[in-house]
Amino acid sequence: MPAIKDVYVAVIGAGGVGKAFLTQLEALSKRLTSPKISLIFVSRSKKVLYSPKYTALSYDNISTSLADSTQEPLALPQIIDFLAAAPAKVVLVDNTSSQDVADTYPGFLAKGISIVTPNKKAFSGSYTLWQSIFSAAASSGAKVYHESSVGAGLPVISTLKELVDTGDEVTKIEGVFSGTMSFLFNSFAPTEGSGGKWSAEVTKAKALGYTEPDPRDDLNGLDVARKLTILARLAGLPVESPTSFPVQSLIPKELENVASGDEFLQKLPEFDLQMEETKVAAEKEGKVVRFVGSIDVTKKEVKVGLEKFDRSHPIAALKGSDNIISFYTKRYGSNPLIIQGAGAGGDVTAMGVTGDLIKVLERLS
Amino acid sequence: MPAIKDVYVAVIGAGGVGKAFLTQLEALSKRLTSPKISLIFVSRSKKVLYSPKYTALSYDNISTSLADSTQEPLALPQIIDFLAAAPAKVVLVDNTSSQDVADTYPGFLAKGISIVTPNKKAFSGSYTLWQSIFSAAASSGAKVYHESSVGAGLPVISTLKELVDTGDEVTKIEGVFSGTMSFLFNSFAPTEGSGGKWSAEVTKAKALGYTEPDPRDDLNGLDVARKLTILARLAGLPVESPTSFPVQSLIPKELENVASGDEFLQKLPEFDLQMEETKVAAEKEGKVVRFVGSIDVTKKEVKVGLEKFDRSHPIAALKGSDNIISFYTKRYGSNPLIIQGAGAGGDVTAMGVTGDLIKVLERLS
């Protein structure tokens, strides 16, 4: 029998973030004396590893053990049943970006299973899903944290929540929310020097692993729109979905339907002139162009797209693939509260997840 | 009889931060349905307001009620006894900057009374006091939070703790930790234009309320040294005290012992040449001078004083009286995690305290 304070952890997803998280979880479980945390379930696509008797799994070679597992995969409702019947409190860590998993959060939460996750889909999908998630959590007392759904491990969501919870009035949120877009524009329109051609920068970013396999999945702006949806909702705006406000896509109309990312990259140079004109227009005003998201809470306006900034503006001065998020509030006045740093990557994303897990452990025990 | 989840709040200190906190506490207690929080004690210098039966105080005109109170003041040990005998969990909010109050934290914590505070003295005094505080808390299960002891409401301490707790390796912390110093140097050595004379900037800062009544209390660097002591300890360095590492004072030797702040300001112009030379030396390198604190965790070196920065460096580009704190870590690599914004002021300091109180409530209930 587990002690009353013990906590079981179940992990769905063991890719880049998932692997980094498992490493951090192992270290955390060794460091913590109370509560004792046991990994009792881990799954990845069609593979699953668990003991029907809830015995703790070993962290040694867990990726290999999972890959070699011959256990029958469980459907999501079965996972809920398995975890709900556990003889200890359970935290589900969803390290996927799956909409299917996100859609079952209310089911997990209703059964008292807490959730921590970097998965944006749950919190940026329909507003109905958002409401179901938080009302299920409120009813059962289960916790749900998702710091890494915006800005990876940067303390963006916790800061916004604290501003709101302590009674500050958030008037505007603005920033660069995509590491890919940050890298692209910091190279294409640097504050010093002239930068390369747009298509060349996109090709370079892909080669360096800064884009999705098909760069259009970054350039359509949807990733940024999802993050804005989450922040806007936390700031009190009942945004219906990430497509319910203006989002500028950087994919030329003519290339929206080409078959592959490679074909897209091949044809992109034909459209360099458009982006070059945008860059030059900004330069003529002494500015640089950046891909930003902004939420005007007072006017209830959310938008994503290209904007021009003075070269000395913090958004213009960003480096590498860093994110920057500025919170304008009543208390902070004319100078915003700013958070800046790497907003993508396995280790820092996992850090946000581990940090959330610690918060849940402190609140459960 | 209070319900098992109810929490009593006792407040020591009702000055600028204390008043702002009481306003935020009133709003919080109206918003929260569970736990129910009741203000049962408030004190200020020689005034105290409480009911021996722990009846909740009214927030209406509480400053006046406190000023008019004829209740006999309680000594700190009496306050401990009074709160320890309460029929509910108690959180002490220390909004003073008193060393005496700080010295009694272990006594409160040992009795299970949680503490939230912006008071730097407890965490930057002797290392023995630091150890007593956290071991008393660990033994009793009481919580202790002090976000506002560095950077006011900016999420500095929570971020550093999370980096450490999730297993990141913090290699260096650097920043501008004093709103007064930030304002002085942003005016004296701006990135554009030439700024005023040093003594004129100090006089102006005092007139605008940016300095302590005696500006030497800012210029001696001790306030920054205290904040560095706190961060260094959280990063794992057992720093003995804020005077156990190099701290550059900006008070000319000859003016250390003049009788008053006014006399100091009167004589300061005689020493403008020194600061002017420092500024010009930086300008010759294309840089600006700033008053910063840094902790090299790897080398175990802490220091506070003047440093030169490129004009494009985030520390140079700071505005107004903002603070900026950069965390260099293994996970974040060459680009640090940066937090920036107002690091002083009643409302934002109280916000950090209220945020901490919310954390304690979530962990107690």
XYZ file of C-alpha atoms in Angstrom:
730
model
C 0.000 0.000 0.000
C 1.353 3.442 -0.880
C 1.551 6.064 1.878
C -1.216 8.640 1.919
C 1.065 11.331 0.582
C 2.590 9.337 -2.274
C 1.902 10.565 -5.781
C 1.831 8.511 -8.962
C 2.958 10.067 -12.215
C 1.721 8.902 -15.628
C 3.415 10.195 -18.760
C 1.919 10.275 -22.255
C 4.432 11.175 -24.957
C 8.126 10.338 -24.903
C 9.533 12.402 -27.781
C 11.948 15.338 -27.374
C 10.127 17.035 -24.506
C 9.005 13.723 -23.030
C 12.538 12.353 -22.834
C 13.886 15.533 -21.272
C 11.011 15.461 -18.792
C 11.688 11.833 -17.788
C 15.306 12.780 -17.033
C 14.153 15.699 -14.881
C 11.503 13.533 -13.193
C 14.081 10.919 -12.256
C 16.285 13.596 -10.667
C 13.309 15.139 -8.874
C 12.131 11.820 -7.468
C 15.611 11.154 -6.112
C 15.808 14.608 -4.511
C 12.345 14.669 -2.931
C 11.817 12.835 0.334
C 8.156 13.775 0.588
C 5.960 13.152 -1.261
C 7.419 9.991 -2.761
C 6.716 10.098 -6.475
C 6.518 6.980 -8.603
C 6.353 6.741 -12.360
C 3.661 4.153 -12.974
C 2.720 4.599 -16.620
C 4.422 5.792 -19.772
C 3.205 5.654 -23.353
C 4.248 6.768 -26.804
C 2.228 6.389 -30.001
C 1.437 2.673 -30.100
C 3.642 1.673 -27.175
C 2.776 1.518 -23.506
C 4.550 0.469 -20.312
C 2.821 -0.040 -16.968
C 2.111 -2.623 -14.316
C -1.559 -3.445 -13.678
C -0.601 -3.429 -9.991
C 0.781 0.135 -10.175
C 4.342 -0.934 -9.414
C 6.843 1.868 -10.006
C 8.672 1.674 -13.330
C 12.458 1.868 -13.438
C 13.988 4.889 -15.154
C 16.908 2.804 -16.422
C 16.742 2.521 -20.202
C 13.100 3.482 -20.077
C 13.047 4.615 -23.717
C 14.294 1.214 -24.823
C 11.926 -0.618 -22.481
C 9.049 1.392 -23.929
C 10.140 0.775 -27.521
C 10.462 -2.957 -26.815
C 7.225 -3.234 -24.860
C 4.727 -5.788 -26.096
C 1.933 -4.608 -23.807
C -1.373 -3.967 -25.526
C -1.839 -0.182 -25.980
C -4.662 1.385 -23.981
C -7.280 3.699 -25.475
C -7.666 7.029 -23.670
C -10.837 5.995 -21.760
C -8.954 2.905 -20.572
C -6.071 5.067 -19.384
C -8.543 7.197 -17.417
C -10.007 4.071 -15.784
C -6.574 2.649 -14.998
C -5.355 5.861 -13.369
C -8.644 6.591 -11.582
C -8.432 3.194 -9.844
C -4.902 3.829 -8.552
C -4.419 3.646 -4.756
C -2.693 7.084 -4.651
C -3.130 10.534 -6.102
C -2.196 10.665 -9.773
C -0.718 13.379 -11.967
C -0.977 12.914 -15.721
C 1.842 14.524 -17.684
C 0.819 14.989 -21.301
C 3.943 15.660 -23.345
C 2.176 15.258 -26.676
C 0.701 17.964 -28.875
C -2.319 15.763 -29.534
C -5.826 17.192 -29.801
C -7.254 13.751 -28.941
C -5.458 13.652 -25.624
C -6.399 17.286 -24.950
C -10.064 16.507 -25.591
C -10.045 13.919 -22.788
C -8.645 16.281 -20.111
C -12.108 16.907 -18.607
C -12.482 13.130 -18.227
C -9.159 12.803 -16.365
C -9.815 15.854 -14.202
C -13.346 14.781 -13.287
C -11.835 11.613 -11.827
C -9.465 13.634 -9.647
C -6.416 13.115 -11.863
C -4.323 16.294 -12.015
C -2.708 17.354 -15.301
C 0.480 19.178 -16.216
C 1.323 19.691 -19.865
C 2.992 21.826 -22.530
C 0.179 20.827 -24.949
C -1.338 24.009 -26.379
C -4.309 22.257 -27.979
C -6.328 21.884 -24.789
C -6.216 25.553 -23.896
C -6.396 27.064 -27.370
C -9.076 24.799 -28.836
C -12.757 25.636 -28.525
C -13.798 27.855 -25.644
C -16.187 25.081 -24.597
C -13.257 22.708 -24.046
C -11.469 25.403 -21.988
C -14.556 25.792 -19.778
C -15.004 22.014 -19.425
C -11.383 21.607 -18.330
C -11.500 24.226 -15.605
C -14.950 23.330 -14.340
C -13.987 19.638 -14.117
C -10.878 20.641 -12.142
C -12.876 22.936 -9.850
C -15.407 20.196 -9.098
C -12.948 17.418 -8.325
C -10.162 19.489 -6.777
C -7.673 18.139 -9.326
C -5.056 20.650 -10.488
C -4.198 21.646 -14.045
C -1.060 23.573 -15.003
C 0.281 24.379 -18.460
C 3.172 26.870 -18.078
C 5.036 25.451 -21.078
C 2.097 25.977 -23.432
C 3.390 29.562 -23.909
C 7.098 30.474 -23.965
C 8.249 27.006 -22.818
C 9.856 27.282 -19.360
C 9.642 31.082 -19.200
C 7.367 32.175 -16.340
C 4.711 33.654 -18.620
C 1.478 31.982 -17.543
C 2.288 32.020 -13.820
C 3.086 35.738 -14.059
C -0.117 36.583 -15.940
C -2.167 34.545 -13.457
C -0.546 36.344 -10.537
C -1.197 39.767 -12.061
C -4.864 38.844 -12.483
C -5.250 37.015 -9.152
C -3.746 39.860 -7.125
C -6.120 42.333 -8.750
C -3.912 44.130 -11.255
C -5.561 45.293 -14.474
C -3.782 43.928 -17.533
C -4.327 46.359 -20.368
C -2.123 44.926 -23.107
C 0.110 41.920 -23.790
C 2.554 42.073 -26.671
C 5.495 40.017 -27.800
C 7.356 37.579 -29.973
C 5.888 34.167 -29.145
C 7.571 31.901 -31.661
C 11.225 30.882 -31.548
C 11.089 30.158 -35.265
C 9.666 33.569 -36.161
C 12.125 35.219 -33.807
C 15.091 33.523 -35.471
C 13.767 34.259 -38.974
C 13.218 37.987 -38.426
C 16.333 38.553 -36.313
C 18.272 37.185 -39.336
C 16.138 38.635 -42.142
C 15.831 42.161 -40.686
C 18.610 42.566 -38.128
C 18.993 45.841 -36.229
C 22.515 46.116 -37.656
C 23.464 45.026 -41.186
C 20.979 44.080 -43.880
C 20.151 40.384 -43.515
C 19.588 37.805 -46.228
C 16.782 37.107 -48.650
C 13.583 35.833 -47.066
C 13.579 32.429 -48.772
C 17.256 31.932 -47.918
C 16.586 32.653 -44.236
C 13.675 30.210 -44.161
C 15.814 27.544 -45.817
C 18.629 28.185 -43.351
C 16.263 28.056 -40.376
C 14.914 24.727 -41.549
C 18.412 23.309 -42.020
C 19.271 24.359 -38.450
C 16.187 22.609 -37.107
C 14.415 25.822 -36.105
C 11.291 25.111 -38.170
C 8.735 22.339 -38.322
C 9.443 19.669 -40.990
C 7.125 21.704 -43.254
C 7.997 25.375 -42.564
C 4.469 26.377 -43.515
C 3.379 25.026 -40.118
C 5.327 27.931 -38.593
C 4.666 30.536 -41.269
C 0.877 30.224 -41.106
C 0.962 31.965 -37.712
C -1.313 29.389 -36.078
C 1.229 28.473 -33.376
C 1.384 32.104 -32.289
C -2.394 32.417 -32.545
C -2.785 29.444 -30.196
C -0.513 31.049 -27.607
C -2.363 34.361 -27.875
C -5.668 32.551 -27.406
C -4.388 31.063 -24.131
C -3.095 34.367 -22.778
C -6.181 36.307 -23.856
C -8.431 33.831 -22.054
C -6.308 34.055 -18.898
C -6.584 37.843 -19.135
C -10.357 37.483 -19.158
C -11.271 37.604 -22.853
C -13.517 34.684 -23.883
C -11.733 34.161 -27.224
C -13.651 31.515 -29.162
C -10.712 29.918 -31.008
C -7.296 30.718 -32.544
C -9.044 31.428 -35.841
C -11.553 33.893 -34.437
C -9.222 36.912 -34.729
C -6.922 38.296 -37.466
C -3.833 36.151 -38.068
C -1.451 37.105 -40.859
C -0.052 34.101 -42.702
C 3.390 34.458 -44.300
C 2.622 31.698 -46.788
C 2.081 33.177 -50.251
C -1.452 32.257 -51.437
C 0.028 30.468 -54.457
C 2.072 28.129 -52.229
C -0.626 27.211 -49.732
C -1.501 24.022 -51.547
C 1.819 22.803 -52.966
C 2.340 19.173 -52.044
C 5.352 19.268 -49.709
C 7.526 21.455 -47.529
C 10.407 20.847 -49.912
C 8.412 22.009 -52.922
C 7.338 25.033 -50.884
C 10.960 25.942 -50.135
C 11.894 25.448 -53.771
C 9.259 27.905 -54.977
C 9.535 30.412 -52.136
C 12.269 32.546 -53.840
C 9.690 33.602 -56.446
C 7.926 35.492 -53.685
C 10.926 37.164 -52.013
C 10.014 40.565 -53.409
C 6.917 40.854 -51.203
C 8.873 40.396 -47.969
C 11.729 42.545 -49.255
C 9.321 45.430 -49.824
C 7.975 45.085 -46.296
C 11.521 45.155 -44.921
C 12.556 48.177 -46.979
C 9.398 50.091 -46.042
C 10.274 49.608 -42.363
C 13.904 50.577 -42.955
C 12.807 53.857 -44.538
C 11.179 54.728 -41.196
C 14.343 53.656 -39.353
C 12.541 50.551 -38.139
C 12.680 46.775 -38.439
C 9.858 44.366 -39.112
C 8.923 41.624 -36.618
C 6.236 38.952 -36.386
C 4.343 39.665 -33.187
C 1.193 38.882 -31.352
C -0.752 41.390 -29.317
C -3.756 41.417 -27.051
C -5.409 44.748 -26.351
C -7.419 43.683 -23.322
C -9.203 47.013 -22.986
C -10.369 47.049 -26.622
C -10.800 43.245 -26.646
C -8.648 42.970 -29.773
C -6.280 40.087 -30.486
C -4.067 39.987 -33.556
C -1.036 38.249 -34.990
C 1.164 39.487 -37.798
C 3.949 41.777 -38.997
C 4.617 45.049 -37.188
C 7.352 47.694 -37.384
C 9.499 48.558 -34.364
C 12.176 51.144 -33.601
C 15.619 49.557 -33.589
C 15.976 50.326 -29.874
C 12.677 48.644 -28.964
C 13.167 45.474 -26.869
C 11.218 43.477 -29.472
C 13.607 44.644 -32.222
C 16.697 43.955 -30.104
C 15.823 40.305 -29.493
C 18.596 37.753 -30.107
C 18.647 34.293 -31.700
C 15.380 32.434 -31.278
C 14.386 34.134 -28.026
C 10.826 34.969 -27.081
C 9.859 38.219 -25.399
C 6.565 38.931 -23.670
C 5.575 42.379 -22.338
C 2.734 42.808 -19.876
C 1.289 46.314 -19.699
C -0.764 46.744 -16.537
C -2.262 49.418 -14.366
C 0.263 48.824 -11.585
C 3.307 48.661 -13.857
C 2.328 51.865 -15.650
C 4.134 52.971 -18.800
C 7.057 50.523 -18.515
C 5.822 46.957 -18.936
C 6.832 43.858 -16.999
C 9.002 41.984 -19.515
C 10.012 38.326 -19.666
C 12.563 37.214 -22.226
C 14.577 34.128 -23.146
C 14.468 30.828 -24.997
C 10.867 29.920 -25.694
C 11.466 26.531 -27.304
C 13.652 23.460 -26.875
C 13.248 20.123 -25.103
C 15.068 20.976 -21.874
C 13.440 24.358 -21.196
C 9.993 23.091 -22.197
C 10.402 20.099 -19.888
C 11.540 22.469 -17.161
C 8.191 24.254 -17.301
C 6.452 20.889 -17.032
C 8.609 19.774 -14.095
C 8.045 23.140 -12.412
C 4.298 22.652 -12.780
C 4.575 19.138 -11.377
C 6.337 20.541 -8.300
C 3.495 23.048 -7.876
C 0.936 20.257 -8.051
C 2.904 18.123 -5.562
C 3.024 21.046 -3.121
C -0.722 21.552 -3.455
C -1.702 17.879 -3.259
C 0.377 16.848 -0.297
C -15.663 28.052 15.453
C -13.870 28.644 12.170
C -14.131 25.970 9.451
C -11.113 23.704 9.109
C -10.002 25.402 5.906
C -10.267 28.983 7.158
C -7.089 30.989 7.327
C -6.332 33.918 9.604
C -4.078 36.717 8.398
C -2.042 38.918 10.748
C -0.328 42.016 9.356
C 2.615 43.820 10.918
C 3.397 47.146 9.253
C 0.850 49.471 7.669
C 3.011 52.001 5.815
C 3.165 52.360 2.008
C 3.442 48.662 1.205
C 1.233 47.697 4.161
C -1.628 49.935 3.058
C -1.430 48.733 -0.545
C -1.395 45.151 0.738
C -4.476 45.671 2.925
C -6.363 46.957 -0.125
C -5.311 43.898 -2.132
C -6.142 41.585 0.794
C -9.636 43.010 1.077
C -10.231 42.415 -2.648
C -8.778 38.900 -2.423
C -10.921 37.949 0.573
C -14.029 39.102 -1.296
C -13.077 37.122 -4.402
C -12.103 33.862 -2.696
C -14.842 31.494 -1.623
C -12.444 28.925 -0.194
C -10.483 29.219 1.980
C -12.242 32.001 3.843
C -9.557 34.453 4.945
C -10.002 36.759 7.914
C -7.797 39.628 8.971
C -7.477 39.162 12.721
C -4.502 41.332 13.666
C -2.851 44.469 12.383
C -0.107 46.551 13.958
C 2.042 49.569 13.171
C 4.853 50.952 15.329
C 3.168 51.484 18.710
C -0.371 50.760 17.552
C -2.199 47.452 17.441
C -5.701 46.284 16.538
C -7.068 42.822 17.278
C -9.770 40.997 19.164
C -8.621 38.562 21.847
C -11.358 36.250 20.496
C -9.917 36.329 16.960
C -12.956 38.082 15.513
C -12.327 39.295 11.961
C -11.441 42.980 11.691
C -13.351 45.218 9.305
C -11.377 46.681 6.388
C -13.430 49.901 6.525
C -11.238 52.797 7.627
C -8.758 50.343 9.034
C -5.883 52.846 8.934
C -7.896 55.273 11.044
C -9.063 52.532 13.409
C -5.461 51.467 13.877
C -4.243 55.023 14.433
C -7.027 55.606 16.981
C -6.601 52.278 18.743
C -5.987 52.403 22.479
C -5.130 48.701 22.760
C -1.914 47.947 24.592
C 0.830 47.098 22.032
C 2.077 43.502 22.089
C 5.743 42.578 22.185
C 6.832 40.130 19.461
C 6.813 37.051 21.777
C 3.264 38.001 22.789
C 2.241 38.214 19.148
C 3.656 34.733 18.583
C 1.651 33.400 21.545
C -1.529 35.140 20.435
C -1.288 33.796 16.881
C -0.137 30.321 17.910
C -3.274 29.940 20.061
C -5.621 30.838 17.194
C -8.271 28.236 16.282
C -7.274 28.295 12.574
C -4.163 28.316 10.438
C -2.386 31.656 10.539
C -0.284 33.546 7.997
C 1.841 36.415 9.272
C 2.413 39.189 6.744
C 5.415 41.276 7.730
C 5.308 44.506 5.753
C 8.048 46.162 7.797
C 11.743 46.310 7.063
C 12.511 45.609 10.701
C 15.439 43.435 11.753
C 13.698 42.772 15.105
C 10.666 41.280 13.418
C 12.905 39.324 11.038
C 14.832 37.860 13.966
C 11.633 36.345 15.370
C 10.635 34.499 12.170
C 11.998 31.171 13.461
C 9.770 31.607 16.526
C 6.642 32.171 14.410
C 7.485 29.360 11.999
C 8.242 26.855 14.765
C 4.676 27.387 16.005
C 3.267 26.587 12.569
C 2.633 30.205 11.594
C 3.418 30.765 7.914
C 5.119 33.987 6.802
C 4.982 36.109 3.670
C 7.017 39.280 3.511
C 8.945 41.786 1.408
C 11.353 42.278 4.345
C 14.898 41.708 3.084
C 16.462 41.639 6.550
C 15.430 38.089 7.401
C 16.993 36.556 4.302
C 20.046 38.759 3.954
C 21.100 38.899 7.609
C 23.408 36.326 9.107
C 23.551 32.924 7.435
C 22.607 31.415 10.800
C 19.280 33.276 10.744
C 18.655 32.048 7.178
C 19.251 28.455 8.288
C 17.061 28.848 11.403
C 14.198 30.201 9.315
C 14.159 27.385 6.803
C 14.761 24.622 9.311
C 11.938 25.924 11.547
C 9.648 25.957 8.511
C 10.701 22.465 7.464
C 10.040 21.088 10.950
C 6.611 22.609 11.452
C 5.357 22.508 7.870
C 4.732 26.261 7.940
C 5.453 28.085 4.672
C 7.693 31.075 4.119
C 7.671 33.177 0.932
C 9.479 36.436 0.197
C 9.117 37.197 -3.535
C 9.082 40.962 -2.933
C 12.422 40.942 -1.117
C 14.088 41.179 -4.558
C 12.613 43.148 -7.486
C 9.288 43.789 -5.707
C 6.484 41.984 -7.584
C 8.719 40.801 -10.438
C 8.879 36.983 -10.515
C 12.572 36.843 -9.591
C 12.720 34.535 -6.593
C 10.071 32.119 -7.853
C 11.946 31.856 -11.164
C 15.314 31.224 -9.519
C 13.771 28.602 -7.222
C 12.175 26.861 -10.178
C 15.447 26.799 -12.116
C 17.162 25.219 -9.120
C 14.321 22.867 -8.147
C 13.932 21.477 -11.662
C 17.651 20.726 -11.824
C 18.992 23.505 -14.030
C 22.502 24.750 -13.292
C 22.552 28.494 -12.671
C 25.978 29.780 -13.660
C 25.562 33.542 -13.319
C 23.011 36.114 -12.185
C 23.477 39.731 -13.184
C 21.338 42.816 -13.111
C 20.212 46.189 -11.900
C 18.535 45.544 -8.559
C 17.801 49.043 -7.296
C 15.126 51.321 -8.719
C 17.021 54.302 -7.308
C 20.315 53.319 -8.928
C 18.512 52.515 -12.173
C 16.902 55.956 -12.270
C 20.156 57.721 -11.345
C 22.296 56.059 -14.004
C 19.653 56.090 -16.761
C 19.607 59.898 -16.250
C 23.298 60.469 -15.516
C 24.654 58.298 -18.344
C 21.813 57.829 -20.856
C 22.369 55.763 -24.010
C 21.448 58.862 -26.038
C 22.419 62.424 -25.044
C 24.828 63.282 -22.266
C 22.904 63.451 -18.986
C 23.337 65.845 -16.114
C 25.928 66.280 -13.395
C 26.002 63.495 -10.812
C 25.053 65.664 -7.830
C 22.228 67.264 -9.818
C 20.816 63.843 -10.732
C 20.940 62.690 -7.096
C 19.203 65.892 -5.982
C 16.546 65.456 -8.669
C 15.996 61.796 -7.757
C 15.505 62.765 -4.145
C 13.041 65.519 -5.057
C 11.036 62.997 -7.113
C 10.889 60.586 -4.177
C 13.154 57.976 -5.795
C 15.683 57.924 -2.951
C 15.573 57.242 0.774
C 15.238 60.382 2.941
C 19.045 60.285 3.229
C 20.284 59.332 -0.284
C 23.387 57.775 1.248
C 21.150 54.854 2.253
C 20.868 54.085 -1.457
C 24.350 55.116 -2.535
C 26.154 52.860 -0.067
C 25.085 49.843 -2.155
C 23.843 47.895 0.872
C 20.310 47.529 -0.474
C 21.686 45.869 -3.619
C 24.103 43.788 -1.538
C 21.170 42.480 0.521
C 19.305 41.400 -2.616
C 22.415 39.713 -4.004
C 22.881 37.861 -0.722
C 19.363 36.447 -0.998
C 19.775 35.341 -4.625
C 23.230 33.886 -4.046
C 21.941 31.792 -1.152
C 19.015 30.535 -3.231
C 21.513 29.623 -5.958
C 23.385 27.517 -3.420
C 26.179 29.813 -2.203
C 26.306 30.026 1.611
C 27.038 33.780 1.632
C 27.700 34.832 5.226
C 26.266 38.365 5.089
C 25.789 41.343 2.721
C 29.137 42.704 3.882
C 31.100 39.525 3.173
C 31.759 40.378 -0.498
C 32.948 43.485 -2.374
C 30.377 46.289 -2.433
C 31.293 49.603 -4.045
C 29.871 52.590 -2.186
C 29.145 55.737 -4.188
C 29.451 57.902 -1.091
C 32.700 59.910 -1.193
C 34.820 59.026 1.881
C 34.741 62.666 2.977
C 30.933 62.682 3.109
C 30.381 59.407 4.919
C 30.076 61.107 8.265
C 28.411 64.436 7.535
C 25.461 64.938 9.837
C 22.458 64.851 7.489
C 21.224 63.889 4.051
C 20.722 67.567 3.292
C 24.313 68.451 4.181
C 25.440 65.480 2.065
C 23.521 66.788 -0.962
C 24.896 70.284 -0.388
C 28.510 69.076 -0.466
C 28.104 66.396 -3.147
C 28.863 68.790 -6.091
C 32.469 69.065 -4.842
C 32.887 65.408 -5.812
C 31.201 65.469 -9.230
C 34.531 65.186 -11.036
C 35.068 61.590 -9.870
C 31.796 60.323 -11.321
C 32.248 62.462 -14.439
C 35.603 60.791 -15.116
C 34.026 57.350 -14.760
C 31.292 58.329 -17.210
C 33.712 59.783 -19.759
C 36.003 56.746 -19.542
C 33.041 54.525 -20.439
C 31.967 56.859 -23.248
C 35.429 56.634 -24.795
C 34.834 52.890 -25.180
C 31.357 53.565 -26.627
C 29.828 52.335 -23.403
C 27.726 53.568 -20.497
C 28.254 53.059 -16.793
C 25.681 51.257 -14.630
C 25.463 50.175 -10.988
C 25.004 46.423 -11.067
C 25.179 43.345 -8.938
C 26.486 40.016 -10.141
C 26.800 36.509 -8.817
C 29.213 34.174 -10.545
C 27.892 30.934 -9.120
C 30.601 28.813 -10.700
C 33.421 30.930 -9.289
C 31.479 31.646 -6.087
C 32.010 35.386 -6.532
C 29.466 38.015 -5.563
C 30.029 41.718 -6.195
C 28.203 45.015 -6.366
C 29.413 48.178 -8.088
C 29.939 50.161 -11.276
C 30.377 48.344 -14.579
C 30.546 49.440 -18.202
C 28.067 48.140 -20.784
C 27.648 48.484 -24.549
C 24.816 50.870 -25.373
C 22.840 48.018 -26.964
C 23.135 45.789 -23.860
C 19.757 45.214 -22.138
C 21.227 46.593 -18.883
C 22.247 49.830 -20.659
C 18.894 50.153 -22.412
C 16.874 50.074 -19.177
C 14.239 52.810 -18.745
C 13.132 54.924 -15.769
C 13.600 53.165 -12.464
C 13.178 49.635 -13.856
C 15.058 46.628 -12.554
C 16.476 43.948 -14.833
C 17.660 40.510 -13.774
C 19.407 38.048 -16.108
C 19.742 34.378 -15.243
C 22.465 32.537 -17.132
C 21.950 28.795 -16.870
C 23.040 25.580 -18.505
C 19.644 25.034 -20.101
C 19.235 28.613 -21.340
C 22.701 28.643 -22.878
C 24.245 31.859 -24.164
C 21.055 33.936 -24.076
C 19.904 34.429 -20.488
C 16.394 34.292 -19.089
C 15.616 37.964 -18.435
C 13.015 39.579 -16.185
C 12.507 43.325 -16.329
C 10.149 45.957 -14.948
C 9.392 48.166 -11.962
C 11.257 46.828 -8.942
C 9.927 49.256 -6.354
C 6.688 50.967 -5.372
C 3.893 50.191 -2.914
C 1.458 48.532 -5.320
C 3.910 46.223 -7.096
C 5.657 45.308 -3.844
C 2.310 44.502 -2.242
C 1.442 42.467 -5.330
C 4.396 40.172 -4.678
C 3.218 39.782 -1.081
C -0.375 39.048 -2.101
C 0.881 36.583 -4.718
C 2.876 34.813 -2.020
C -0.162 34.756 0.258
C -2.151 33.057 -2.523
C 0.606 30.450 -2.845
C 0.484 29.780 0.887
C -3.326 29.530 0.856
C -3.152 26.984 -1.977
C -0.610 24.928 -0.072
C -2.335 25.125 3.323
C -5.854 24.317 2.262
